XYZ file of C-alpha atoms in Angstrom:
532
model
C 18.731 -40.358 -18.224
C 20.187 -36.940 -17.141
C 23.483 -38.393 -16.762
C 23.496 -39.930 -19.980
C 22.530 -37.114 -21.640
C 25.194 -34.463 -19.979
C 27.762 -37.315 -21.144
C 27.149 -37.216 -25.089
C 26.279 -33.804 -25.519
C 27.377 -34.337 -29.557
C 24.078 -35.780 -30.074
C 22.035 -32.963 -28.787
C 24.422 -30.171 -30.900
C 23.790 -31.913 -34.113
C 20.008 -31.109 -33.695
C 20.603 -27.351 -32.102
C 21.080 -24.424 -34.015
C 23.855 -23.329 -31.800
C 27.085 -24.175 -29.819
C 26.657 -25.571 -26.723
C 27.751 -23.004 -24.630
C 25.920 -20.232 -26.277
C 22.777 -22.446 -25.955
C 23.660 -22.869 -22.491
C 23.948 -19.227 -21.910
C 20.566 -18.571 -23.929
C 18.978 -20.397 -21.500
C 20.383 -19.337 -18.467
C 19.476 -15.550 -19.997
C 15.677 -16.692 -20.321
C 15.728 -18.227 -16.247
C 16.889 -14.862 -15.283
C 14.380 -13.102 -17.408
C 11.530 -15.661 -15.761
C 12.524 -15.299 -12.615
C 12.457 -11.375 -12.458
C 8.751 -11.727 -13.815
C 7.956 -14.110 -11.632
C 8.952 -12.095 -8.764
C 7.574 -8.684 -10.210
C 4.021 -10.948 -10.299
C 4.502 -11.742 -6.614
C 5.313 -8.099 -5.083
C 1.947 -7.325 -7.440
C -0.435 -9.101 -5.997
C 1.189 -8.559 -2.453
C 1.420 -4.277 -2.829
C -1.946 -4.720 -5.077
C -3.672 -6.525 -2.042
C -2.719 -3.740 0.663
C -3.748 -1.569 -0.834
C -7.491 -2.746 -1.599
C -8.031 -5.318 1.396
C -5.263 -3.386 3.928
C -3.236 -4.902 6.578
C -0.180 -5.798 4.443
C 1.370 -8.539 6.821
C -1.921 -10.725 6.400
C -1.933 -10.066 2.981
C 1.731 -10.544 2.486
C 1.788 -14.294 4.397
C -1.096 -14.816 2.261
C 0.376 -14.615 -1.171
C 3.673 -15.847 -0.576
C 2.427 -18.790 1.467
C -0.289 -20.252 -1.292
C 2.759 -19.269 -3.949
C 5.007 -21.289 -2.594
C 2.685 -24.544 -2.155
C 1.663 -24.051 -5.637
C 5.217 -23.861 -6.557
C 5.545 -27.517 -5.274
C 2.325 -28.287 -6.983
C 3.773 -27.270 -9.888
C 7.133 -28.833 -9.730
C 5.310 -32.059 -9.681
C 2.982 -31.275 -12.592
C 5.843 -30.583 -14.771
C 6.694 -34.238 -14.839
C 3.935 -34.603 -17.399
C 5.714 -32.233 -19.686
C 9.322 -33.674 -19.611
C 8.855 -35.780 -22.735
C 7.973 -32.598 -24.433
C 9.642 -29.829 -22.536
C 10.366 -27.422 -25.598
C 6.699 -26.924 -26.478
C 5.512 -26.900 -22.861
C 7.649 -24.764 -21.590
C 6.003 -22.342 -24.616
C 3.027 -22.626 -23.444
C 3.538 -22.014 -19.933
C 5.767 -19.162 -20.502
C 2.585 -17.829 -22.851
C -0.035 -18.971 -19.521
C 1.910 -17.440 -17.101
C 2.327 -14.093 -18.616
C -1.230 -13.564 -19.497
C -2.050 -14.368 -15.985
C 0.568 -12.381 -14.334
C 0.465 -9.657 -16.631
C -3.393 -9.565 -16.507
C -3.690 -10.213 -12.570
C -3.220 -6.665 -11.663
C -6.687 -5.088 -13.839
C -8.902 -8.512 -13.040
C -8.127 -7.788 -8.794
C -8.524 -4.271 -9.143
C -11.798 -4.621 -11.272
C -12.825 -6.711 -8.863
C -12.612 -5.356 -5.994
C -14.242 -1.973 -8.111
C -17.207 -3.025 -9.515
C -17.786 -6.743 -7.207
C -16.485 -4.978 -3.931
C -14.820 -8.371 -2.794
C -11.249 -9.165 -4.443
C -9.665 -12.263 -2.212
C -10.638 -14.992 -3.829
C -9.863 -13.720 -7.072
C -5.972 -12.977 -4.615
C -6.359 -16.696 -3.458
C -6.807 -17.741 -6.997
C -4.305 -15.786 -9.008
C -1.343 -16.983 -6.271
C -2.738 -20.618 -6.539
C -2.291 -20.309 -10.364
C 1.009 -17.969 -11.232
C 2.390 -20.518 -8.169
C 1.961 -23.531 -10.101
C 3.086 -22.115 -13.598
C 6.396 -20.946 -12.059
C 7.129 -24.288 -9.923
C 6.986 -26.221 -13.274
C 9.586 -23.484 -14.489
C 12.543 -25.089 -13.284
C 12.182 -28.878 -14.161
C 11.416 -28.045 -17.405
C 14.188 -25.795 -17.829
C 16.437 -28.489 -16.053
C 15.443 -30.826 -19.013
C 16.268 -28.148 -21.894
C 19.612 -26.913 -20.622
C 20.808 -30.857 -20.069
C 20.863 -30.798 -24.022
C 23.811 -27.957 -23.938
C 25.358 -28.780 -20.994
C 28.789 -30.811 -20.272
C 28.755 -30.479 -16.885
C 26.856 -33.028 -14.091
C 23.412 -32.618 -13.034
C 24.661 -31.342 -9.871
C 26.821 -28.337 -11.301
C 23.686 -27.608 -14.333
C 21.708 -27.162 -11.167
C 23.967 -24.992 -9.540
C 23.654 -23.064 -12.519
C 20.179 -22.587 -13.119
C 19.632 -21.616 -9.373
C 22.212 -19.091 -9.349
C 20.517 -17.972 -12.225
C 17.056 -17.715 -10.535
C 18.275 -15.789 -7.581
C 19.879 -13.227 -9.316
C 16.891 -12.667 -11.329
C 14.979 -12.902 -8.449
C 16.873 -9.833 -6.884
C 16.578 -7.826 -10.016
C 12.814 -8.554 -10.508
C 12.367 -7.297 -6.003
C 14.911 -4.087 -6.889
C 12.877 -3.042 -10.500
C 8.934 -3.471 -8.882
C 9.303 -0.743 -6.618
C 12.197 1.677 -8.009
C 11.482 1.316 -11.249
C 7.861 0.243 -12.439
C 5.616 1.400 -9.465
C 6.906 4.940 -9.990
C 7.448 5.104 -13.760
C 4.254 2.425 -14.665
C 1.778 2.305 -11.877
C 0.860 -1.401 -10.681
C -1.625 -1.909 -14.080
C 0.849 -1.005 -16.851
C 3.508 -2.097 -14.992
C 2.131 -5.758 -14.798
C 1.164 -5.541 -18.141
C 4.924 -4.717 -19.400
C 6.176 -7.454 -17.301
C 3.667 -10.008 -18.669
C 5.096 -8.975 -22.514
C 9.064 -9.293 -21.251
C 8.000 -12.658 -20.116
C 5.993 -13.953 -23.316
C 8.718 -12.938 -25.506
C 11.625 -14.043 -23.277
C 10.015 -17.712 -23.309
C 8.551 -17.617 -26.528
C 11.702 -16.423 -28.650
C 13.390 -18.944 -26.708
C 11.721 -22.185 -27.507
C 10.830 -21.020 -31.267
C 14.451 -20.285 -32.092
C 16.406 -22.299 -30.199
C 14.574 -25.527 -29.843
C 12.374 -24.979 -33.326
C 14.227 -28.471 -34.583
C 12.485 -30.215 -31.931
C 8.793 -28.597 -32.859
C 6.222 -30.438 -35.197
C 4.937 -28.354 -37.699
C 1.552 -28.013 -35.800
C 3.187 -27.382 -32.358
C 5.351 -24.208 -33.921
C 2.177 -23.058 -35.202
C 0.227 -23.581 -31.816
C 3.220 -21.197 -30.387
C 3.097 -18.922 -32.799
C -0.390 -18.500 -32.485
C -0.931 -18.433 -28.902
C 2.303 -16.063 -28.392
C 0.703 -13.752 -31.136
C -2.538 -13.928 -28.891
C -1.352 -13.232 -25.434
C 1.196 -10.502 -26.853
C -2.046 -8.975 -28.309
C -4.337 -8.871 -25.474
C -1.520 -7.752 -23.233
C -0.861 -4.771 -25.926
C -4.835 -4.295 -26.116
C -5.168 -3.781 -22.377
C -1.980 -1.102 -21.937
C -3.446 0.790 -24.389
C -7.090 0.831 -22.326
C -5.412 1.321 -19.040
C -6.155 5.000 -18.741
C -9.806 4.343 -19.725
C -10.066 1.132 -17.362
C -8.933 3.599 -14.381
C -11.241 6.513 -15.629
C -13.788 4.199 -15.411
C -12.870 2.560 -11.930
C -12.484 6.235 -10.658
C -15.549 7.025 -11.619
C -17.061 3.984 -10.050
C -15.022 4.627 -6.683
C -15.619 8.113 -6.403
C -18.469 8.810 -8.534
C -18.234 11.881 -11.237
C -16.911 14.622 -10.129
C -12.980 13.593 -9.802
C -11.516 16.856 -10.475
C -7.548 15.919 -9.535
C -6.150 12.603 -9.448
C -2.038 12.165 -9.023
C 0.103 9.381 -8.229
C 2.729 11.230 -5.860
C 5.801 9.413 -5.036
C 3.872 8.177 -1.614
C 0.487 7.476 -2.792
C -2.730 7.955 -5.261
C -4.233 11.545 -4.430
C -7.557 12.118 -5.341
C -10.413 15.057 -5.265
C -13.704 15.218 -5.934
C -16.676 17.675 -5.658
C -15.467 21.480 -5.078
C -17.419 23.316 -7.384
C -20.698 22.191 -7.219
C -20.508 19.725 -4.137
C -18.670 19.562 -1.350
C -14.984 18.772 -1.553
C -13.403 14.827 -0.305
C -10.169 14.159 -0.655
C -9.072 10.249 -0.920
C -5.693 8.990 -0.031
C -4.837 5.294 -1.587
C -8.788 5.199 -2.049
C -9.448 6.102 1.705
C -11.497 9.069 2.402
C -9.236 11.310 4.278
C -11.231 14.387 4.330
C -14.860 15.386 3.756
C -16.004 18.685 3.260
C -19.559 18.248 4.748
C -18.296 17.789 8.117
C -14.675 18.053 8.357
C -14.789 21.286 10.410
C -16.720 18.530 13.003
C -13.266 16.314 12.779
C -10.739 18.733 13.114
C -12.365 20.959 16.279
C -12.901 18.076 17.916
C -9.266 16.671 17.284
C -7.668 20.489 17.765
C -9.675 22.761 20.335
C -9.318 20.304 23.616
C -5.637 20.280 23.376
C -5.847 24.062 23.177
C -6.546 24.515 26.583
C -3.313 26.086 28.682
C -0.172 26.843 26.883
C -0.200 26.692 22.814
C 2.579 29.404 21.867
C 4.403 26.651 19.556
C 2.429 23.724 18.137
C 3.218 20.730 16.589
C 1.144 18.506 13.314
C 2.494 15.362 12.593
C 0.506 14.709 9.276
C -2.354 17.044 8.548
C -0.825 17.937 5.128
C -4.321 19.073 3.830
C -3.800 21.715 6.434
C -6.986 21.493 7.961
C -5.682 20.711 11.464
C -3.251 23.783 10.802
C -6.531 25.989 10.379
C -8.054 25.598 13.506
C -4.506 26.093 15.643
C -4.432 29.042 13.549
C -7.271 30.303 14.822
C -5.587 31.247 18.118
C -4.151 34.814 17.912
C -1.201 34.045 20.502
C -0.140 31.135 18.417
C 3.668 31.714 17.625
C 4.399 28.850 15.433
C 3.646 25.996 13.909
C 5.072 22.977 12.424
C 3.452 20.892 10.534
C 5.289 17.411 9.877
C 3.882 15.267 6.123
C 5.444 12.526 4.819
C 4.122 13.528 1.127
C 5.197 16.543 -0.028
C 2.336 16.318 -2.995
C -0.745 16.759 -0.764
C 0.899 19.548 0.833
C 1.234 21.157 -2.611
C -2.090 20.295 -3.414
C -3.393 22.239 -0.134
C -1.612 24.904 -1.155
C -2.478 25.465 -4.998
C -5.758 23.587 -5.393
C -8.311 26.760 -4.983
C -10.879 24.386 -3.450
C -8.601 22.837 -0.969
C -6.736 26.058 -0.218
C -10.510 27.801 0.440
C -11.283 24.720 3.210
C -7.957 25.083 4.968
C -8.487 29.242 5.127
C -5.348 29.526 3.369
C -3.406 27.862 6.305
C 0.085 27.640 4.306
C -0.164 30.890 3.628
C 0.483 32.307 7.240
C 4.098 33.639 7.998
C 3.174 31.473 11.342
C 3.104 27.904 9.339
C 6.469 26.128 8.923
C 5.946 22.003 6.574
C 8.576 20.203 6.459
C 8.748 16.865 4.365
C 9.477 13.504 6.478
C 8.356 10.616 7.921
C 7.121 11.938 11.322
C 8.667 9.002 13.622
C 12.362 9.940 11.667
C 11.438 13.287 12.571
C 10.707 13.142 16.189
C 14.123 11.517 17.395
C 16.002 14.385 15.976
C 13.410 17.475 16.913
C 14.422 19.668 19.740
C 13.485 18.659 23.156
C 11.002 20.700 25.086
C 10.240 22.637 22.317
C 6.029 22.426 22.030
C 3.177 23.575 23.934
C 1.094 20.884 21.888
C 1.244 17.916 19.608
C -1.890 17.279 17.327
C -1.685 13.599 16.101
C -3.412 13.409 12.548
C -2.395 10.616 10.832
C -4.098 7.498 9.186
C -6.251 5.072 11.416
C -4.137 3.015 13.156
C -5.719 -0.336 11.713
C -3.528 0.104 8.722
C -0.545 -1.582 8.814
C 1.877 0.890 7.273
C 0.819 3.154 10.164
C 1.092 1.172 13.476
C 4.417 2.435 14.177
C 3.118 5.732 14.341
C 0.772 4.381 17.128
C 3.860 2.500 19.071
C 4.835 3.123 22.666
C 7.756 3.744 21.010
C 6.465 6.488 18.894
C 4.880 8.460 22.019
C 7.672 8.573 23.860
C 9.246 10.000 21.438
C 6.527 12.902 21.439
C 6.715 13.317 25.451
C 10.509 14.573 24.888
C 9.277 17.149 22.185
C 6.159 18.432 24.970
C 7.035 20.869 27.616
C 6.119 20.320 31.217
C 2.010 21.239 30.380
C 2.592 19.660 27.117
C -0.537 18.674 25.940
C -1.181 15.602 23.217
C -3.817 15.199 20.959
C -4.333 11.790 19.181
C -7.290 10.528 16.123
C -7.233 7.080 17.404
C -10.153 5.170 14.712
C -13.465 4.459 15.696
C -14.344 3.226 19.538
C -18.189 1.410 18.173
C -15.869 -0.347 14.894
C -12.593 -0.532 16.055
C -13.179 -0.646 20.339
C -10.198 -3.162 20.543
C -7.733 -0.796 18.215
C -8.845 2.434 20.084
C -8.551 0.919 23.384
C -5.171 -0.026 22.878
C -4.170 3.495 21.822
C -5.746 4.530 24.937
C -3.126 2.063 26.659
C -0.196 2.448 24.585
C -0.104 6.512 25.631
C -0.575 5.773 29.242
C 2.404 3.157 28.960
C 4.011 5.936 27.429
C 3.431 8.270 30.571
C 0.739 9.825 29.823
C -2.637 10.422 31.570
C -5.828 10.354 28.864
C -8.989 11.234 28.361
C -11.292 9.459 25.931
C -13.829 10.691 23.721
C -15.637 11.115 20.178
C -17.707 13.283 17.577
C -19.654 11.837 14.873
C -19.172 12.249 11.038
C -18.606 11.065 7.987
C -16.702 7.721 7.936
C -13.234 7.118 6.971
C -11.267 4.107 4.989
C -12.462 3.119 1.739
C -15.174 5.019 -0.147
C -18.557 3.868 1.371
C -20.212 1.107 -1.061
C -24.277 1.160 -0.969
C -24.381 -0.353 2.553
C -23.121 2.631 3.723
C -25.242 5.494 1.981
C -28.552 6.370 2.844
C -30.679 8.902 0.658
C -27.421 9.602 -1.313
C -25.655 10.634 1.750
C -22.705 8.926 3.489
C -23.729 6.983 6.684
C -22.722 8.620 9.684
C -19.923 6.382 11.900
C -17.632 7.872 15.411
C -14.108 9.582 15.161
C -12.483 8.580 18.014
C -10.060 10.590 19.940
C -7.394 10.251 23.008
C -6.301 13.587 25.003
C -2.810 13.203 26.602
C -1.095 15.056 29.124
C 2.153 14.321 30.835
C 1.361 12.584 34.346
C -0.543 9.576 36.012
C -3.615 11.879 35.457
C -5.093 14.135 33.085
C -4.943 17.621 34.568
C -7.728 18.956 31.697
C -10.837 18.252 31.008
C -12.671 18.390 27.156
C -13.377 22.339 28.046
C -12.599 24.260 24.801
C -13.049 27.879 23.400
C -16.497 28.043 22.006
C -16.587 31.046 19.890
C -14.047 29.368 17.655
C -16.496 26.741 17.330
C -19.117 26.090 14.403
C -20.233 22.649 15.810
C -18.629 22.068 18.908
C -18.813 22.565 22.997
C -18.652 21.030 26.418
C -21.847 19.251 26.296
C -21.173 17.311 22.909
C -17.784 16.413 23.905
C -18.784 15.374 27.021
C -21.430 13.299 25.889
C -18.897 11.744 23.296
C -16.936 11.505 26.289
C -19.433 9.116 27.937
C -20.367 6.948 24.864
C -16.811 6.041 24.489
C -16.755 4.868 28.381
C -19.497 2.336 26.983
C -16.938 0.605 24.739
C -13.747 0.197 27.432
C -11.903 -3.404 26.924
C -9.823 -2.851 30.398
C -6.391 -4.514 30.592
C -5.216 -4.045 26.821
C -1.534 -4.389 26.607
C 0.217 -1.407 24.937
C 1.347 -1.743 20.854
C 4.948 -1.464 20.826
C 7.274 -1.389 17.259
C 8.154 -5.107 18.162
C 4.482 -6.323 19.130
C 1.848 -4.076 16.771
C -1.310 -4.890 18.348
C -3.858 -2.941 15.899
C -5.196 -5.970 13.418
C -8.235 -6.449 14.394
């Protein structure tokens, strides 16, 4: 039937409002236009999913992999529609960019207000899969009414077609909407293109071919997607008023999409001050003070006249190295310049880190901190404080690499000294043990231990409050020196102290012992060994 069709194109043109290569380039135009949304609805549910359920390469194989069986599902299905491919391909156009364009608010409600967003991930892939497999056969049937060439070369076209789309929908999601949109109204934009792309298509250019009642039916159920998409941009800023307060409660005094991440803090005036990071609590002011001595002071011990921070941007880490008098210099190395600007304007945040970018002493500088390392100067520090994100999360594991502290023993002098936030050892033993066997495959000896505070990752949900106050988990933490063996012990300058000393490090010390998994093999850049 194809065949006979691409052979007496004459009797298709008489019913077309168009010639047959304008009507062939029409459609061509509309699979581009698809296939850029469909591929903008992909990347959203895979960068929407790390970012609320974390470890991107699970969630990545995830998405794709149900996507793609649901595009064969769909190619199938579309065998239904062939004997009325105009109209269907309407309404699936309509279907798939009330889904897609809509997928983005119904995960991230979920996951707000239901805590649990995978099935609702599982379910959205399952469905925008199927809608764009049937795409293509339907489109294969529409264009055969323009086209003179064989099926083969029609094909040919409407692939190449697809691909390029394809590239231009992977190239806009992250250079163009992320930054510009945010995932919500970005989705929601993409999910308008799309209805109006396949809607103006099959209305004008195949409206010979529509009954009465099916034109209507399009009209109608364009008209209604078009207006719930429009309805939900406009509430976008309210939906994520109301999710922040949900998250993080009331008191959100700053909230700003940098161009690394979501920044967020609460509490300040009245309360004490947290600071979120992509929705993980990076800092909390009732017990910070507990996290940062205990990551800072044992590393202090010996020589400290030029120190290193690889992250720290809140400047909180900077603080307590500040605190030492014969302290010549320090660099402090963040990947987002926005937090650092916050730590240095906010008056709440400024007040917690004592005003730490404003000694002559402090030097930021703005990169990614493994970049960074392989061009620093060799032998240049006394000590290297490690404060970056857990390294459970994906986006971080490299930072965690034998790789990555081997970089860091050509930066330490001969006493160099490193000190590492390495997650939880009672949550995480499996991740923190392999830290503690990634830096000795780097060369370095260790010593173990923890304090207990406030804990990190997403903000806690009821399970973890008690009495309105956070449940208390274990920062764990990994002291390096260059050698076979650690030449220091956790000894540290009390009167710089407010929490701190030798017995409760010690003790943390000992309770870390209590979660060893011997025999780990070291993480390398190659063979991340975090996901637990």
């Amino acid at each position: 039937m194809i065949e006979q069709a691409a052979s007496s194109p004459s009797q298709g043109e008489k019913r077309l409002p168009v010639r047959a290569d304008a009507g062939r380039f029409l459609i061509l135009a509309v699979v581009f236009i698809c296939a850029a949304c469909g591929l903008v609805y992909e990347l959203e549910l895979v960068a929407l999913a790390s970012y609320l359920i974390g470890d991107s390469v699970t969630q990545a194989s995830v998405v794709l992999s149900v996507m793609v069986f649901a595009m064969g599902v769909g190619s199938l299905l579309a065998k239904r529609l062939r004997c009325r491919a105009a109209v269907g391909f309407g309404l699936l156009e309509a279907a798939l960019a009330l889904l897609g364009g809509c997928s983005a608010l119904v995960l991230y409600g979920s996951f707000i207000w239901m805590g649990e967003s995978r099935y609702a991930l599982v379910g959205f892939s399952l469905a925008i899969g199927i809608l764009i497999g049937a795409e293509i056969p339907l489109l294969m049937t529409l264009i055969q009414r323009f086209s003179r060439q064989s099926a083969e070369g029609t094909v040919a076209d409407l692939f190449a077609a697809d691909y390029v789309g394809a590239l231009v929908g992977g190239l806009a999601f992250p250079f163009l909407l992320l930054p510009w949109l945010g995932q919500l109204t970005g989705a929601l934009l993409t999910g308008a293109v799309n209805a109006v792309a396949g809607g103006a298509l099959v209305l004008w250019l195949f409206r010979r071919d529509l009954t009465p009642r099916s034109r209507w039916l399009l009209v109608a159920v364009n008209v209604l997607v078009l207006s719930v998409l429009a309805t939900a941009a406009v509430l976008v800023d309210d939906f994520e008023r109301a999710a922040r307060r949900a998250v993080y409660g009331d008191q959100v005094r700053v909230a700003v999409h940098t161009d690394v991440q979501e920044v967020v803090l609460t509490g300040g005036r009245y309360g004490p001050l947290d600071l979120y990071l992509d929705g993980r609590l990076r800092v909390s002011g009732r017990d910070e003070f507990r996290y940062h001595e205990a990551l800072v002071h044992p590393a202090m011990r010996g020589p400290h006249t030029r120190v290193l921070i690889l992250g720290g941007g809140d400047g909180l880490a900077a603080r307590e190295v500040l605190r030492y008098g014969d302290v010549r210099a320090v660099t402090v190395v963040e990947l987002d310049p926005g937090v650092v600007r916050l730590a240095r304007t906010d008056p709440a945040l400024a007040a917690l880190n004592g005003h730490a970018y404003d000694d002559p002493r402090l030097r930021a500088v703005y990169a990614d901190a493994f970049t960074w390392l392989r061009e620093a100067p060799r032998r240049t520090y006394d000590v290297v404080i490690s404060d970056l994100p857990n390294p459970g999360i994906t986006a971080s594991t490299k930072l965690y690499s034998e790789e990555f502290y081997g970089l860091a023993t050509q930066v330490l002098t001969d006493r160099g000294r490193l000190a590492v936030h390495a997650g939880s050892p009672t949550a995480q033993p499996r991740t923190y043990w392999t830290v503690d066997a990634t830096l000795r495959a780097a060369g370095f000896g260790t010593t173990p231990y923890s304090a207990t505070g406030s804990p990190s990752g997403f903000t806690a949900g009821p399970d973890r409050v008690k009495d309105g106050t956070p449940a208390l988990s274990d920062w764990g933490f990994e002291l390096a020196e260059l050698g076979s063996r650690p030449r220091l012990g956790l000894a540290v300058d009390a009167p710089r102290l407010r929490s701190l000393g030798i017995p409760l490090l010690a003790a943390g010390a000992r309770g870390v012992e209590r979660t060893r998994i011997p025999d780990l093999p070291p993480s390398t850049l190659v063979h991340p060994r975090y996901m637990e």
